[in-house]
């Protein structure tokens, strides 16, 4: 008799689930009568849950996430009874107790930070040590997120005080990597920079700076320029650092242009500013061991007069027997066409 009562009690209450028009409905049936009804719907990015008893909505929950904030509204009889606001940034994005976690390894230390916890966007810091007591640090590896300058990685060598910074694509200057020394922070000190050359109009790929030299590398340029080297005069110790520097020489190198003959395609231009001399070196043709060379000498300032005019004495030519180099002065401004 007791077992039959248990079976009847098991079938006295059951639930019915149905999905229609994007809404999930759950009916609680007791003795074939619907006593409680739950409706779940998602619209406009909000989750709504309705609780209905005897055909009337007695309780209503609304869950929404906007601007990184999780809001939960509880309504009873169409009135706000409770309002819960949870900050996703403070709770869900902390990831670790107090947003920070430190793990120690042999000769290394790992530090993990929650996003937005550090003002500089630091999320991971790895420090390698030279000893097992972790008293002599060697290198520091830092990873960043959500930075305005798009910096995402930095490597600091604490022994030679060198720093390497890497950036994500999207900067206005298309900077990809920047290497420098902490003790030499001036522009004229030794440093190197790499760029996303496809994002630049000039196709600049890298720059190497030294106190008296600057080297630039280009890629995929229409004029086939791929290398530029500038030599500066050393500064006087009594003169402070400034934007103006004295250029001693400048050289530019070009790839081969297949649309031009080799003896008329310039391979290198050298401007010896201090010596008032310009040299043009042409590409090597097939089967030749030498190439054409043109050298122009600028006369002194006392001999220039009103303007610079062409004078064959200013030109020195090394020409192959089968090559053709034509020098034609322009009548208007005295320029030279090659």
PDB file of N, CA and C in Angstrom, residues 178-246:
ATOM      1  N   UNK A 178      62.077  48.588 -31.393  1.00  0.00           N
ATOM      2  CA  UNK A 178      62.957  49.684 -30.996  1.00  0.00           C
ATOM      3  C   UNK A 178      63.973  49.135 -30.003  1.00  0.00           C
ATOM      4  N   UNK A 179      65.256  49.265 -30.332  1.00  0.00           N
ATOM      5  CA  UNK A 179      66.341  48.785 -29.476  1.00  0.00           C
ATOM      6  C   UNK A 179      67.226  49.965 -29.092  1.00  0.00           C
ATOM      7  N   UNK A 180      67.531  50.079 -27.808  1.00  0.00           N
ATOM      8  CA  UNK A 180      68.359  51.188 -27.335  1.00  0.00           C
ATOM      9  C   UNK A 180      68.968  50.807 -25.992  1.00  0.00           C
ATOM     10  N   UNK A 181      69.808  51.697 -25.478  1.00  0.00           N
ATOM     11  CA  UNK A 181      70.451  51.504 -24.177  1.00  0.00           C
ATOM     12  C   UNK A 181      69.885  52.525 -23.192  1.00  0.00           C
ATOM     13  N   UNK A 182      69.647  52.065 -21.978  1.00  0.00           N
ATOM     14  CA  UNK A 182      69.052  52.941 -20.972  1.00  0.00           C
ATOM     15  C   UNK A 182      69.978  54.086 -20.610  1.00  0.00           C
ATOM     16  N   UNK A 183      71.267  53.848 -20.634  1.00  0.00           N
ATOM     17  CA  UNK A 183      72.216  54.905 -20.274  1.00  0.00           C
ATOM     18  C   UNK A 183      72.451  55.890 -21.407  1.00  0.00           C
ATOM     19  N   UNK A 184      71.942  55.589 -22.618  1.00  0.00           N
ATOM     20  CA  UNK A 184      72.109  56.464 -23.774  1.00  0.00           C
ATOM     21  C   UNK A 184      70.732  56.770 -24.342  1.00  0.00           C
ATOM     22  N   UNK A 185      70.082  57.730 -23.745  1.00  0.00           N
ATOM     23  CA  UNK A 185      68.702  58.032 -24.097  1.00  0.00           C
ATOM     24  C   UNK A 185      68.552  59.130 -25.137  1.00  0.00           C
ATOM     25  N   UNK A 186      69.662  59.771 -25.558  1.00  0.00           N
ATOM     26  CA  UNK A 186      69.558  60.850 -26.542  1.00  0.00           C
ATOM     27  C   UNK A 186      69.346  60.273 -27.936  1.00  0.00           C
ATOM     28  N   UNK A 187      68.821  61.104 -28.825  1.00  0.00           N
ATOM     29  CA  UNK A 187      68.509  60.652 -30.178  1.00  0.00           C
ATOM     30  C   UNK A 187      69.771  60.256 -30.937  1.00  0.00           C
ATOM     31  N   UNK A 188      70.861  60.946 -30.704  1.00  0.00           N
ATOM     32  CA  UNK A 188      72.093  60.712 -31.449  1.00  0.00           C
ATOM     33  C   UNK A 188      72.885  59.517 -30.933  1.00  0.00           C
ATOM     34  N   UNK A 189      72.461  58.903 -29.852  1.00  0.00           N
ATOM     35  CA  UNK A 189      73.168  57.741 -29.337  1.00  0.00           C
ATOM     36  C   UNK A 189      72.790  56.494 -30.132  1.00  0.00           C
ATOM     37  N   UNK A 190      73.481  55.425 -29.856  1.00  0.00           N
ATOM     38  CA  UNK A 190      73.288  54.185 -30.609  1.00  0.00           C
ATOM     39  C   UNK A 190      71.907  53.597 -30.332  1.00  0.00           C
ATOM     40  N   UNK A 191      71.168  53.304 -31.408  1.00  0.00           N
ATOM     41  CA  UNK A 191      69.843  52.705 -31.317  1.00  0.00           C
ATOM     42  C   UNK A 191      69.467  52.156 -32.692  1.00  0.00           C
ATOM     43  N   UNK A 192      68.490  51.292 -32.726  1.00  0.00           N
ATOM     44  CA  UNK A 192      68.005  50.743 -33.993  1.00  0.00           C
ATOM     45  C   UNK A 192      66.490  50.626 -33.924  1.00  0.00           C
ATOM     46  N   UNK A 193      65.853  50.839 -35.069  1.00  0.00           N
ATOM     47  CA  UNK A 193      64.400  50.780 -35.174  1.00  0.00           C
ATOM     48  C   UNK A 193      64.012  49.994 -36.421  1.00  0.00           C
ATOM     49  N   UNK A 194      63.006  49.166 -36.273  1.00  0.00           N
ATOM     50  CA  UNK A 194      62.442  48.421 -37.401  1.00  0.00           C
ATOM     51  C   UNK A 194      60.983  48.841 -37.591  1.00  0.00           C
ATOM     52  N   UNK A 195      60.547  48.819 -38.855  1.00  0.00           N
ATOM     53  CA  UNK A 195      59.220  49.318 -39.184  1.00  0.00           C
ATOM     54  C   UNK A 195      58.456  48.286 -40.013  1.00  0.00           C
ATOM     55  N   UNK A 196      57.127  48.423 -40.009  1.00  0.00           N
ATOM     56  CA  UNK A 196      56.278  47.681 -40.949  1.00  0.00           C
ATOM     57  C   UNK A 196      56.320  48.445 -42.277  1.00  0.00           C
ATOM     58  N   UNK A 197      57.220  48.033 -43.187  1.00  0.00           N
ATOM     59  CA  UNK A 197      57.487  48.830 -44.387  1.00  0.00           C
ATOM     60  C   UNK A 197      56.272  48.938 -45.294  1.00  0.00           C
ATOM     61  N   UNK A 198      55.378  47.960 -45.260  1.00  0.00           N
ATOM     62  CA  UNK A 198      54.195  48.027 -46.119  1.00  0.00           C
ATOM     63  C   UNK A 198      53.210  49.087 -45.657  1.00  0.00           C
ATOM     64  N   UNK A 199      53.301  49.505 -44.416  1.00  0.00           N
ATOM     65  CA  UNK A 199      52.396  50.528 -43.889  1.00  0.00           C
ATOM     66  C   UNK A 199      52.956  51.936 -44.042  1.00  0.00           C
ATOM     67  N   UNK A 200      54.141  52.067 -44.594  1.00  0.00           N
ATOM     68  CA  UNK A 200      54.768  53.378 -44.762  1.00  0.00           C
ATOM     69  C   UNK A 200      54.793  53.762 -46.238  1.00  0.00           C
ATOM     70  N   UNK A 201      54.668  55.063 -46.503  1.00  0.00           N
ATOM     71  CA  UNK A 201      54.691  55.557 -47.877  1.00  0.00           C
ATOM     72  C   UNK A 201      56.092  55.479 -48.482  1.00  0.00           C
ATOM     73  N   UNK A 202      57.137  55.613 -47.646  1.00  0.00           N
ATOM     74  CA  UNK A 202      58.501  55.592 -48.159  1.00  0.00           C
ATOM     75  C   UNK A 202      59.127  54.204 -48.154  1.00  0.00           C
ATOM     76  N   UNK A 203      58.430  53.175 -47.681  1.00  0.00           N
ATOM     77  CA  UNK A 203      58.970  51.821 -47.671  1.00  0.00           C
ATOM     78  C   UNK A 203      60.116  51.612 -46.714  1.00  0.00           C
ATOM     79  N   UNK A 204      60.239  52.466 -45.692  1.00  0.00           N
ATOM     80  CA  UNK A 204      61.348  52.337 -44.732  1.00  0.00           C
ATOM     81  C   UNK A 204      61.183  51.064 -43.913  1.00  0.00           C
ATOM     82  N   UNK A 205      62.273  50.271 -43.866  1.00  0.00           N
ATOM     83  CA  UNK A 205      62.240  48.991 -43.149  1.00  0.00           C
ATOM     84  C   UNK A 205      63.003  49.048 -41.837  1.00  0.00           C
ATOM     85  N   UNK A 206      64.132  49.760 -41.776  1.00  0.00           N
ATOM     86  CA  UNK A 206      64.904  49.821 -40.540  1.00  0.00           C
ATOM     87  C   UNK A 206      65.794  51.049 -40.554  1.00  0.00           C
ATOM     88  N   UNK A 207      66.200  51.469 -39.334  1.00  0.00           N
ATOM     89  CA  UNK A 207      67.134  52.572 -39.140  1.00  0.00           C
ATOM     90  C   UNK A 207      68.128  52.159 -38.063  1.00  0.00           C
ATOM     91  N   UNK A 208      69.423  52.352 -38.332  1.00  0.00           N
ATOM     92  CA  UNK A 208      70.466  52.142 -37.343  1.00  0.00           C
ATOM     93  C   UNK A 208      71.152  53.488 -37.089  1.00  0.00           C
ATOM     94  N   UNK A 209      71.091  53.914 -35.831  1.00  0.00           N
ATOM     95  CA  UNK A 209      71.666  55.210 -35.460  1.00  0.00           C
ATOM     96  C   UNK A 209      72.933  55.002 -34.652  1.00  0.00           C
ATOM     97  N   UNK A 210      73.954  55.807 -34.952  1.00  0.00           N
ATOM     98  CA  UNK A 210      75.195  55.871 -34.193  1.00  0.00           C
ATOM     99  C   UNK A 210      75.547  57.336 -33.991  1.00  0.00           C
ATOM    100  N   UNK A 211      76.482  57.640 -33.112  1.00  0.00           N
ATOM    101  CA  UNK A 211      76.791  59.066 -32.882  1.00  0.00           C
ATOM    102  C   UNK A 211      77.156  59.824 -34.145  1.00  0.00           C
ATOM    103  N   UNK A 212      77.833  59.197 -35.103  1.00  0.00           N
ATOM    104  CA  UNK A 212      78.254  59.898 -36.318  1.00  0.00           C
ATOM    105  C   UNK A 212      77.756  59.239 -37.601  1.00  0.00           C
ATOM    106  N   UNK A 213      76.868  58.250 -37.503  1.00  0.00           N
ATOM    107  CA  UNK A 213      76.393  57.554 -38.692  1.00  0.00           C
ATOM    108  C   UNK A 213      74.900  57.253 -38.548  1.00  0.00           C
ATOM    109  N   UNK A 214      74.214  57.192 -39.698  1.00  0.00           N
ATOM    110  CA  UNK A 214      72.821  56.755 -39.759  1.00  0.00           C
ATOM    111  C   UNK A 214      72.644  55.921 -41.020  1.00  0.00           C
ATOM    112  N   UNK A 215      72.081  54.726 -40.870  1.00  0.00           N
ATOM    113  CA  UNK A 215      71.862  53.812 -41.987  1.00  0.00           C
ATOM    114  C   UNK A 215      70.387  53.477 -42.073  1.00  0.00           C
ATOM    115  N   UNK A 216      69.828  53.624 -43.276  1.00  0.00           N
ATOM    116  CA  UNK A 216      68.421  53.323 -43.513  1.00  0.00           C
ATOM    117  C   UNK A 216      68.313  52.233 -44.573  1.00  0.00           C
ATOM    118  N   UNK A 217      67.379  51.322 -44.363  1.00  0.00           N
ATOM    119  CA  UNK A 217      67.102  50.255 -45.323  1.00  0.00           C
ATOM    120  C   UNK A 217      65.648  50.382 -45.779  1.00  0.00           C
ATOM    121  N   UNK A 218      65.453  50.234 -47.090  1.00  0.00           N
ATOM    122  CA  UNK A 218      64.120  50.365 -47.689  1.00  0.00           C
ATOM    123  C   UNK A 218      63.768  49.065 -48.418  1.00  0.00           C
ATOM    124  N   UNK A 219      62.475  48.928 -48.683  1.00  0.00           N
ATOM    125  CA  UNK A 219      62.006  47.717 -49.365  1.00  0.00           C
ATOM    126  C   UNK A 219      60.779  48.054 -50.202  1.00  0.00           C
ATOM    127  N   UNK A 220      60.736  47.457 -51.411  1.00  0.00           N
ATOM    128  CA  UNK A 220      59.579  47.580 -52.310  1.00  0.00           C
ATOM    129  C   UNK A 220      59.299  49.036 -52.683  1.00  0.00           C
ATOM    130  N   UNK A 221      60.336  49.771 -53.036  1.00  0.00           N
ATOM    131  CA  UNK A 221      60.171  51.151 -53.511  1.00  0.00           C
ATOM    132  C   UNK A 221      60.108  51.175 -55.036  1.00  0.00           C
ATOM    133  N   UNK A 222      59.372  52.133 -55.578  1.00  0.00           N
ATOM    134  CA  UNK A 222      59.247  52.243 -57.024  1.00  0.00           C
ATOM    135  C   UNK A 222      60.531  52.736 -57.678  1.00  0.00           C
ATOM    136  N   UNK A 223      61.343  53.504 -56.940  1.00  0.00           N
ATOM    137  CA  UNK A 223      62.603  53.973 -57.507  1.00  0.00           C
ATOM    138  C   UNK A 223      63.759  53.020 -57.230  1.00  0.00           C
ATOM    139  N   UNK A 224      63.483  51.835 -56.637  1.00  0.00           N
ATOM    140  CA  UNK A 224      64.460  50.768 -56.398  1.00  0.00           C
ATOM    141  C   UNK A 224      65.518  51.145 -55.359  1.00  0.00           C
ATOM    142  N   UNK A 225      65.290  52.196 -54.598  1.00  0.00           N
ATOM    143  CA  UNK A 225      66.220  52.542 -53.515  1.00  0.00           C
ATOM    144  C   UNK A 225      66.066  51.531 -52.382  1.00  0.00           C
ATOM    145  N   UNK A 226      67.207  51.004 -51.885  1.00  0.00           N
ATOM    146  CA  UNK A 226      67.146  50.036 -50.800  1.00  0.00           C
ATOM    147  C   UNK A 226      68.123  50.332 -49.662  1.00  0.00           C
ATOM    148  N   UNK A 227      69.043  51.298 -49.840  1.00  0.00           N
ATOM    149  CA  UNK A 227      70.030  51.564 -48.791  1.00  0.00           C
ATOM    150  C   UNK A 227      70.427  53.038 -48.840  1.00  0.00           C
ATOM    151  N   UNK A 228      70.523  53.638 -47.662  1.00  0.00           N
ATOM    152  CA  UNK A 228      70.985  55.025 -47.538  1.00  0.00           C
ATOM    153  C   UNK A 228      71.851  55.127 -46.293  1.00  0.00           C
ATOM    154  N   UNK A 229      73.021  55.744 -46.466  1.00  0.00           N
ATOM    155  CA  UNK A 229      73.963  55.898 -45.363  1.00  0.00           C
ATOM    156  C   UNK A 229      74.410  57.357 -45.290  1.00  0.00           C
ATOM    157  N   UNK A 230      74.323  57.928 -44.083  1.00  0.00           N
ATOM    158  CA  UNK A 230      74.678  59.324 -43.866  1.00  0.00           C
ATOM    159  C   UNK A 230      75.770  59.375 -42.808  1.00  0.00           C
ATOM    160  N   UNK A 231      76.807  60.167 -43.086  1.00  0.00           N
ATOM    161  CA  UNK A 231      77.902  60.371 -42.140  1.00  0.00           C
ATOM    162  C   UNK A 231      77.850  61.812 -41.645  1.00  0.00           C
ATOM    163  N   UNK A 232      77.856  61.975 -40.325  1.00  0.00           N
ATOM    164  CA  UNK A 232      77.790  63.297 -39.712  1.00  0.00           C
ATOM    165  C   UNK A 232      79.144  63.666 -39.121  1.00  0.00           C
ATOM    166  N   UNK A 233      79.352  64.952 -39.008  1.00  0.00           N
ATOM    167  CA  UNK A 233      80.563  65.441 -38.343  1.00  0.00           C
ATOM    168  C   UNK A 233      80.377  65.321 -36.836  1.00  0.00           C
ATOM    169  N   UNK A 234      81.402  64.913 -36.114  1.00  0.00           N
ATOM    170  CA  UNK A 234      81.251  64.807 -34.642  1.00  0.00           C
ATOM    171  C   UNK A 234      80.988  66.177 -34.033  1.00  0.00           C
ATOM    172  N   UNK A 235      80.163  66.186 -33.017  1.00  0.00           N
ATOM    173  CA  UNK A 235      79.821  67.442 -32.354  1.00  0.00           C
ATOM    174  C   UNK A 235      80.953  67.896 -31.429  1.00  0.00           C
ATOM    175  N   UNK A 236      81.017  69.196 -31.303  1.00  0.00           N
ATOM    176  CA  UNK A 236      81.953  69.765 -30.341  1.00  0.00           C
ATOM    177  C   UNK A 236      81.425  69.519 -28.937  1.00  0.00           C
ATOM    178  N   UNK A 237      82.312  69.234 -28.024  1.00  0.00           N
ATOM    179  CA  UNK A 237      81.881  68.954 -26.649  1.00  0.00           C
ATOM    180  C   UNK A 237      81.212  70.159 -26.001  1.00  0.00           C
ATOM    181  N   UNK A 238      81.536  71.344 -26.472  1.00  0.00           N
ATOM    182  CA  UNK A 238      80.938  72.542 -25.874  1.00  0.00           C
ATOM    183  C   UNK A 238      79.570  72.869 -26.447  1.00  0.00           C
ATOM    184  N   UNK A 239      79.161  72.157 -27.541  1.00  0.00           N
ATOM    185  CA  UNK A 239      77.864  72.416 -28.173  1.00  0.00           C
ATOM    186  C   UNK A 239      76.875  71.382 -27.658  1.00  0.00           C
ATOM    187  N   UNK A 240      75.740  71.853 -27.185  1.00  0.00           N
ATOM    188  CA  UNK A 240      74.711  70.944 -26.677  1.00  0.00           C
ATOM    189  C   UNK A 240      74.022  70.238 -27.846  1.00  0.00           C
ATOM    190  N   UNK A 241      73.315  69.177 -27.528  1.00  0.00           N
ATOM    191  CA  UNK A 241      72.612  68.411 -28.546  1.00  0.00           C
ATOM    192  C   UNK A 241      71.499  69.252 -29.158  1.00  0.00           C
ATOM    193  N   UNK A 242      71.350  69.180 -30.465  1.00  0.00           N
ATOM    194  CA  UNK A 242      70.331  69.946 -31.151  1.00  0.00           C
ATOM    195  C   UNK A 242      69.914  69.267 -32.430  1.00  0.00           C
ATOM    196  N   UNK A 243      68.918  69.813 -33.128  1.00  0.00           N
ATOM    197  CA  UNK A 243      68.429  69.161 -34.344  1.00  0.00           C
ATOM    198  C   UNK A 243      69.355  69.313 -35.540  1.00  0.00           C
ATOM    199  N   UNK A 244      70.163  70.376 -35.606  1.00  0.00           N
ATOM    200  CA  UNK A 244      71.022  70.611 -36.754  1.00  0.00           C
ATOM    201  C   UNK A 244      72.342  69.864 -36.596  1.00  0.00           C
ATOM    202  N   UNK A 245      72.689  69.095 -37.644  1.00  0.00           N
ATOM    203  CA  UNK A 245      73.941  68.356 -37.648  1.00  0.00           C
ATOM    204  C   UNK A 245      74.621  68.557 -38.999  1.00  0.00           C
ATOM    205  N   UNK A 246      75.935  68.567 -39.008  1.00  0.00           N
ATOM    206  CA  UNK A 246      76.702  68.776 -40.228  1.00  0.00           C
ATOM    207  C   UNK A 246      76.869  67.450 -40.954  1.00  0.00           C
TER     208      UNK A 246
END
